[in-house]
Amino acid sequence: MISISIIEEIRTIINVEDSFKEQVKKVFVAYDCLSIYEHCLEVAYEAKALANTYGEDANGAFRAGLLHDIGGIVPNENRVSVATQLGIELYEEEYIIPMIIHQKISKVIAKEIFHIENPKLLTAIETHTTLHKQPSTLDHIVFLADKLKWDQTGEPPYVDELRAAMQQSLEQGSFYFVNQLYHSPSLKIVHPWLREAYERLKHMNV
Ligand SMILES: [Fe+2]
Ligand SMILES: [Fe+2]
């Protein structure tokens, strides 16, 4: 059963007369997560620009970018219980590293609160941390926009190499990042979707 929980709570914050962007901002602000909103806004504009470049739905990419981290309003320690309340199925790896669950919670909020019904947008949101075994162009766009406009200060140290890889293709860009992540000594647990993304993109790069 979905508890009164997060979905009902967020509904009390939303004013449907506000613009989409303003509604999203109000939710982040209500949960004291303005810095995540600022990151999401940068990701949204980057995703929109990439979508224009690659002939994808720019408005959809913007909305997916703006919502990709909205699950971040749920603190790490509550993510397992909130996901359970929302009926989200969790992998064993997600119980160990609940940080990753934010992408799945973002998808539910996007659907339930912001009425995103397009499965392509929902998947791009849901897999922006890990990708998955068959990423669409939009999945690559949201994934890469998130990496280009990371949630820490300054430019990411890898940004030039990532942009260079993206010059070849979106897949090469994603492979650049996934490959680094997959082999990073700090990656203690490999999410099954990340493994599948790695295997697929590696195969494409052989
Ligand atoms: Fe994220
Ligand atoms: Fe993000």
mmCIF file of C-alpha atoms and ligand atoms in Angstrom:
data_model
loop_
_atom_site.group_PDB
_atom_site.id
_atom_site.type_symbol
_atom_site.label_atom_id
_atom_site.label_comp_id
_atom_site.label_asym_id
_atom_site.label_seq_id
_atom_site.Cartn_x
_atom_site.Cartn_y
_atom_site.Cartn_z
ATOM 1 C CA MET A 1 0.000 0.000 0.000
ATOM 2 C CA ILE A 2 1.282 3.448 -0.865
ATOM 3 C CA SER A 3 1.421 5.353 2.375
ATOM 4 C CA ILE A 4 0.213 8.909 2.642
ATOM 5 C CA SER A 5 3.898 9.406 2.296
ATOM 6 C CA ILE A 6 5.840 11.292 -0.172
ATOM 7 C CA ILE A 7 3.356 11.429 -3.054
ATOM 8 C CA GLU A 8 0.538 12.905 -0.973
ATOM 9 C CA GLU A 9 2.978 15.166 0.763
ATOM 10 C CA ILE A 10 4.305 16.529 -2.547
ATOM 11 C CA ARG A 11 0.768 17.073 -3.839
ATOM 12 C CA THR A 12 0.217 19.552 -1.036
ATOM 13 C CA ILE A 13 3.190 21.587 -2.283
ATOM 14 C CA ILE A 14 2.215 21.765 -5.945
ATOM 15 C CA ASN A 15 0.224 24.666 -7.315
ATOM 16 C CA VAL A 16 -1.042 23.610 -10.730
ATOM 17 C CA GLU A 17 -1.223 27.200 -11.851
ATOM 18 C CA ASP A 18 2.540 27.527 -11.620
ATOM 19 C CA SER A 19 4.721 26.769 -14.609
ATOM 20 C CA PHE A 20 6.248 23.306 -14.806
ATOM 21 C CA LYS A 21 9.645 24.699 -13.849
ATOM 22 C CA GLU A 22 8.201 26.603 -10.900
ATOM 23 C CA GLN A 23 6.328 23.534 -9.658
ATOM 24 C CA VAL A 24 9.521 21.479 -9.723
ATOM 25 C CA LYS A 25 11.463 24.217 -7.974
ATOM 26 C CA LYS A 26 8.860 24.491 -5.202
ATOM 27 C CA VAL A 27 9.164 20.779 -4.477
ATOM 28 C CA PHE A 28 12.936 20.957 -4.177
ATOM 29 C CA VAL A 29 12.715 24.082 -2.023
ATOM 30 C CA ALA A 30 10.123 22.480 0.274
ATOM 31 C CA TYR A 31 12.564 19.648 0.947
ATOM 32 C CA ASP A 32 15.475 22.034 1.413
ATOM 33 C CA CYS A 33 17.147 20.776 -1.743
ATOM 34 C CA LEU A 34 17.668 23.959 -3.735
ATOM 35 C CA SER A 35 21.171 22.895 -4.764
ATOM 36 C CA ILE A 36 19.761 19.736 -6.379
ATOM 37 C CA TYR A 37 17.260 21.903 -8.261
ATOM 38 C CA GLU A 38 20.069 24.096 -9.552
ATOM 39 C CA HIS A 39 21.905 20.999 -10.769
ATOM 40 C CA CYS A 40 18.702 19.681 -12.385
ATOM 41 C CA LEU A 41 18.132 22.980 -14.172
ATOM 42 C CA GLU A 42 21.628 22.868 -15.660
ATOM 43 C CA VAL A 43 21.111 19.251 -16.687
ATOM 44 C CA ALA A 44 17.748 20.171 -18.241
ATOM 45 C CA TYR A 45 19.283 22.885 -20.436
ATOM 46 C CA GLU A 46 22.179 20.622 -21.409
ATOM 47 C CA ALA A 47 19.783 17.789 -22.246
ATOM 48 C CA LYS A 48 17.659 20.158 -24.316
ATOM 49 C CA ALA A 49 20.707 21.340 -26.268
ATOM 50 C CA LEU A 50 21.831 17.758 -26.893
ATOM 51 C CA ALA A 51 18.306 16.782 -27.944
ATOM 52 C CA ASN A 52 18.298 19.603 -30.488
ATOM 53 C CA THR A 53 21.655 18.435 -31.808
ATOM 54 C CA TYR A 54 20.531 14.826 -32.135
ATOM 55 C CA GLY A 55 17.007 15.454 -33.398
ATOM 56 C CA GLU A 56 15.263 14.285 -30.235
ATOM 57 C CA ASP A 57 12.306 15.804 -28.390
ATOM 58 C CA ALA A 58 13.941 18.881 -26.836
ATOM 59 C CA ASN A 59 11.035 19.734 -24.571
ATOM 60 C CA GLY A 60 10.867 16.149 -23.335
ATOM 61 C CA ALA A 61 14.621 16.095 -22.734
ATOM 62 C CA PHE A 62 14.294 19.320 -20.744
ATOM 63 C CA ARG A 63 11.552 17.875 -18.556
ATOM 64 C CA ALA A 64 13.435 14.611 -18.004
ATOM 65 C CA GLY A 65 16.547 16.586 -17.090
ATOM 66 C CA LEU A 66 14.639 18.777 -14.668
ATOM 67 C CA LEU A 67 13.106 15.769 -12.915
ATOM 68 C CA HIS A 68 15.995 13.304 -13.063
ATOM 69 C CA ASP A 69 17.153 13.900 -9.492
ATOM 70 C CA ILE A 70 13.868 14.782 -7.846
ATOM 71 C CA GLY A 71 14.086 11.490 -5.944
ATOM 72 C CA GLY A 72 17.004 13.154 -4.188
ATOM 73 C CA ILE A 73 14.502 14.920 -1.932
ATOM 74 C CA VAL A 74 14.272 11.599 -0.074
ATOM 75 C CA PRO A 75 17.271 11.309 2.249
ATOM 76 C CA ASN A 76 19.525 8.349 1.637
ATOM 77 C CA GLU A 77 18.532 6.619 4.864
ATOM 78 C CA ASN A 78 14.845 6.696 3.901
ATOM 79 C CA ARG A 79 15.184 5.534 0.302
ATOM 80 C CA VAL A 80 14.617 1.843 0.904
ATOM 81 C CA SER A 81 11.474 2.436 2.960
ATOM 82 C CA VAL A 82 10.072 5.058 0.581
ATOM 83 C CA ALA A 83 10.767 2.831 -2.435
ATOM 84 C CA THR A 84 9.001 -0.027 -0.680
ATOM 85 C CA GLN A 85 6.006 2.214 0.067
ATOM 86 C CA LEU A 86 5.889 3.231 -3.571
ATOM 87 C CA GLY A 87 5.900 -0.380 -4.742
ATOM 88 C CA ILE A 88 9.326 -0.072 -6.365
ATOM 89 C CA GLU A 89 11.170 -3.352 -6.818
ATOM 90 C CA LEU A 90 14.698 -3.211 -5.517
ATOM 91 C CA TYR A 91 17.803 -5.157 -6.389
ATOM 92 C CA GLU A 92 19.966 -6.554 -3.639
ATOM 93 C CA GLU A 93 22.635 -4.042 -4.701
ATOM 94 C CA GLU A 94 20.233 -1.178 -4.023
ATOM 95 C CA TYR A 95 19.725 -2.233 -0.426
ATOM 96 C CA ILE A 96 23.497 -2.083 -0.032
ATOM 97 C CA ILE A 97 23.898 1.267 -1.835
ATOM 98 C CA PRO A 98 20.552 3.099 -1.413
ATOM 99 C CA MET A 99 21.962 6.180 -3.159
ATOM 100 C CA ILE A 100 21.189 4.538 -6.499
ATOM 101 C CA ILE A 101 17.483 4.241 -5.626
ATOM 102 C CA HIS A 102 16.961 7.973 -6.177
ATOM 103 C CA GLN A 103 16.662 7.360 -9.931
ATOM 104 C CA LYS A 104 13.717 5.000 -9.425
ATOM 105 C CA ILE A 105 12.013 7.343 -6.960
ATOM 106 C CA SER A 106 12.463 10.188 -9.467
ATOM 107 C CA LYS A 107 10.587 8.163 -12.053
ATOM 108 C CA VAL A 108 7.613 7.603 -9.739
ATOM 109 C CA ILE A 109 7.443 11.281 -8.784
ATOM 110 C CA ALA A 110 7.706 12.282 -12.466
ATOM 111 C CA LYS A 111 4.756 10.045 -13.274
ATOM 112 C CA GLU A 112 2.541 10.544 -10.246
ATOM 113 C CA ILE A 113 3.114 14.236 -9.605
ATOM 114 C CA PHE A 114 4.196 15.703 -12.940
ATOM 115 C CA HIS A 115 2.108 13.421 -15.168
ATOM 116 C CA ILE A 116 5.007 12.299 -17.343
ATOM 117 C CA GLU A 117 3.515 9.351 -19.209
ATOM 118 C CA ASN A 118 5.958 8.962 -22.102
ATOM 119 C CA PRO A 119 7.894 5.758 -21.325
ATOM 120 C CA LYS A 120 10.973 7.122 -23.098
ATOM 121 C CA LEU A 121 11.149 10.039 -20.678
ATOM 122 C CA LEU A 122 10.435 7.842 -17.680
ATOM 123 C CA THR A 123 13.179 5.383 -18.632
ATOM 124 C CA ALA A 124 15.688 8.181 -19.193
ATOM 125 C CA ILE A 125 14.920 9.442 -15.682
ATOM 126 C CA GLU A 126 14.967 5.983 -14.134
ATOM 127 C CA THR A 127 18.327 4.996 -15.609
ATOM 128 C CA HIS A 128 20.278 8.249 -15.477
ATOM 129 C CA THR A 129 22.782 6.876 -12.935
ATOM 130 C CA THR A 130 23.356 3.417 -14.355
ATOM 131 C CA LEU A 131 22.052 3.362 -17.908
ATOM 132 C CA HIS A 132 20.800 -0.102 -18.849
ATOM 133 C CA LYS A 133 21.159 -2.835 -21.419
ATOM 134 C CA GLN A 134 19.505 -1.052 -24.323
ATOM 135 C CA PRO A 135 19.844 2.699 -23.923
ATOM 136 C CA SER A 136 17.864 4.935 -26.272
ATOM 137 C CA THR A 137 19.223 8.197 -27.650
ATOM 138 C CA LEU A 138 17.249 10.034 -24.983
ATOM 139 C CA ASP A 139 18.718 7.797 -22.254
ATOM 140 C CA HIS A 140 22.214 8.684 -23.444
ATOM 141 C CA ILE A 141 21.287 12.371 -23.579
ATOM 142 C CA VAL A 142 20.011 12.576 -19.998
ATOM 143 C CA PHE A 143 22.837 10.357 -18.732
ATOM 144 C CA LEU A 144 25.494 12.481 -20.436
ATOM 145 C CA ALA A 145 23.915 15.824 -19.550
ATOM 146 C CA ASP A 146 24.000 14.707 -15.908
ATOM 147 C CA LYS A 147 27.696 13.860 -16.173
ATOM 148 C CA LEU A 148 28.606 17.087 -18.011
ATOM 149 C CA LYS A 149 26.751 19.207 -15.461
ATOM 150 C CA TRP A 150 27.628 17.286 -12.360
ATOM 151 C CA ASP A 151 26.266 18.071 -8.906
ATOM 152 C CA GLN A 152 29.574 19.254 -7.496
ATOM 153 C CA THR A 153 31.240 22.637 -7.806
ATOM 154 C CA GLY A 154 33.275 23.587 -10.839
ATOM 155 C CA GLU A 155 33.785 21.608 -14.000
ATOM 156 C CA PRO A 156 34.144 17.840 -13.767
ATOM 157 C CA PRO A 157 37.797 16.791 -14.247
ATOM 158 C CA TYR A 158 36.779 14.465 -17.067
ATOM 159 C CA VAL A 159 34.725 16.976 -19.024
ATOM 160 C CA ASP A 160 37.139 17.499 -21.940
ATOM 161 C CA GLU A 161 37.666 13.772 -22.467
ATOM 162 C CA LEU A 162 33.950 13.148 -22.196
ATOM 163 C CA ARG A 163 33.129 15.847 -24.748
ATOM 164 C CA ALA A 164 35.814 14.441 -27.054
ATOM 165 C CA ALA A 165 34.260 10.971 -26.807
ATOM 166 C CA MET A 166 30.840 12.491 -27.482
ATOM 167 C CA GLN A 167 32.200 14.038 -30.661
ATOM 168 C CA GLN A 168 32.400 10.483 -31.998
ATOM 169 C CA SER A 169 28.931 9.475 -30.838
ATOM 170 C CA LEU A 170 26.636 9.536 -27.842
ATOM 171 C CA GLU A 171 27.370 5.842 -27.301
ATOM 172 C CA GLN A 172 31.126 6.560 -27.226
ATOM 173 C CA GLY A 173 30.466 9.300 -24.703
ATOM 174 C CA SER A 174 28.455 6.999 -22.478
ATOM 175 C CA PHE A 175 31.050 4.251 -22.854
ATOM 176 C CA TYR A 176 33.790 6.654 -21.810
ATOM 177 C CA PHE A 177 31.970 7.389 -18.561
ATOM 178 C CA VAL A 178 30.610 3.899 -17.870
ATOM 179 C CA ASN A 179 34.026 2.350 -18.515
ATOM 180 C CA GLN A 180 35.710 4.723 -16.059
ATOM 181 C CA LEU A 181 33.027 4.097 -13.477
ATOM 182 C CA TYR A 182 33.032 0.336 -13.967
ATOM 183 C CA HIS A 183 36.775 0.129 -13.362
ATOM 184 C CA SER A 184 36.915 2.695 -10.589
ATOM 185 C CA PRO A 185 38.402 1.275 -7.372
ATOM 186 C CA SER A 186 35.826 3.279 -5.429
ATOM 187 C CA LEU A 187 32.949 1.406 -7.069
ATOM 188 C CA LYS A 188 32.266 -1.258 -4.475
ATOM 189 C CA ILE A 189 29.011 -2.600 -5.832
ATOM 190 C CA VAL A 190 28.126 -2.904 -9.503
ATOM 191 C CA HIS A 191 24.456 -2.282 -10.188
ATOM 192 C CA PRO A 192 23.042 -4.895 -12.594
ATOM 193 C CA TRP A 193 21.920 -2.218 -15.062
ATOM 194 C CA LEU A 194 25.388 -0.654 -15.064
ATOM 195 C CA ARG A 195 26.923 -4.056 -15.779
ATOM 196 C CA GLU A 196 24.513 -4.566 -18.666
ATOM 197 C CA ALA A 197 25.241 -1.086 -20.022
ATOM 198 C CA TYR A 198 28.965 -1.718 -19.765
ATOM 199 C CA GLU A 199 28.738 -5.055 -21.563
ATOM 200 C CA ARG A 200 26.641 -3.620 -24.348
ATOM 201 C CA LEU A 201 28.680 -0.464 -24.884
ATOM 202 C CA LYS A 202 31.951 -2.397 -24.652
ATOM 203 C CA HIS A 203 30.677 -4.742 -27.294
ATOM 204 C CA MET A 204 29.744 -1.784 -29.502
ATOM 205 C CA ASN A 205 33.246 -0.396 -29.053
ATOM 206 C CA VAL A 206 35.143 -3.544 -30.006
HETATM 207 FE FE FE B 1 21.136 11.349 -10.016
HETATM 208 FE FE FE B 2 22.044 14.419 -11.372
#
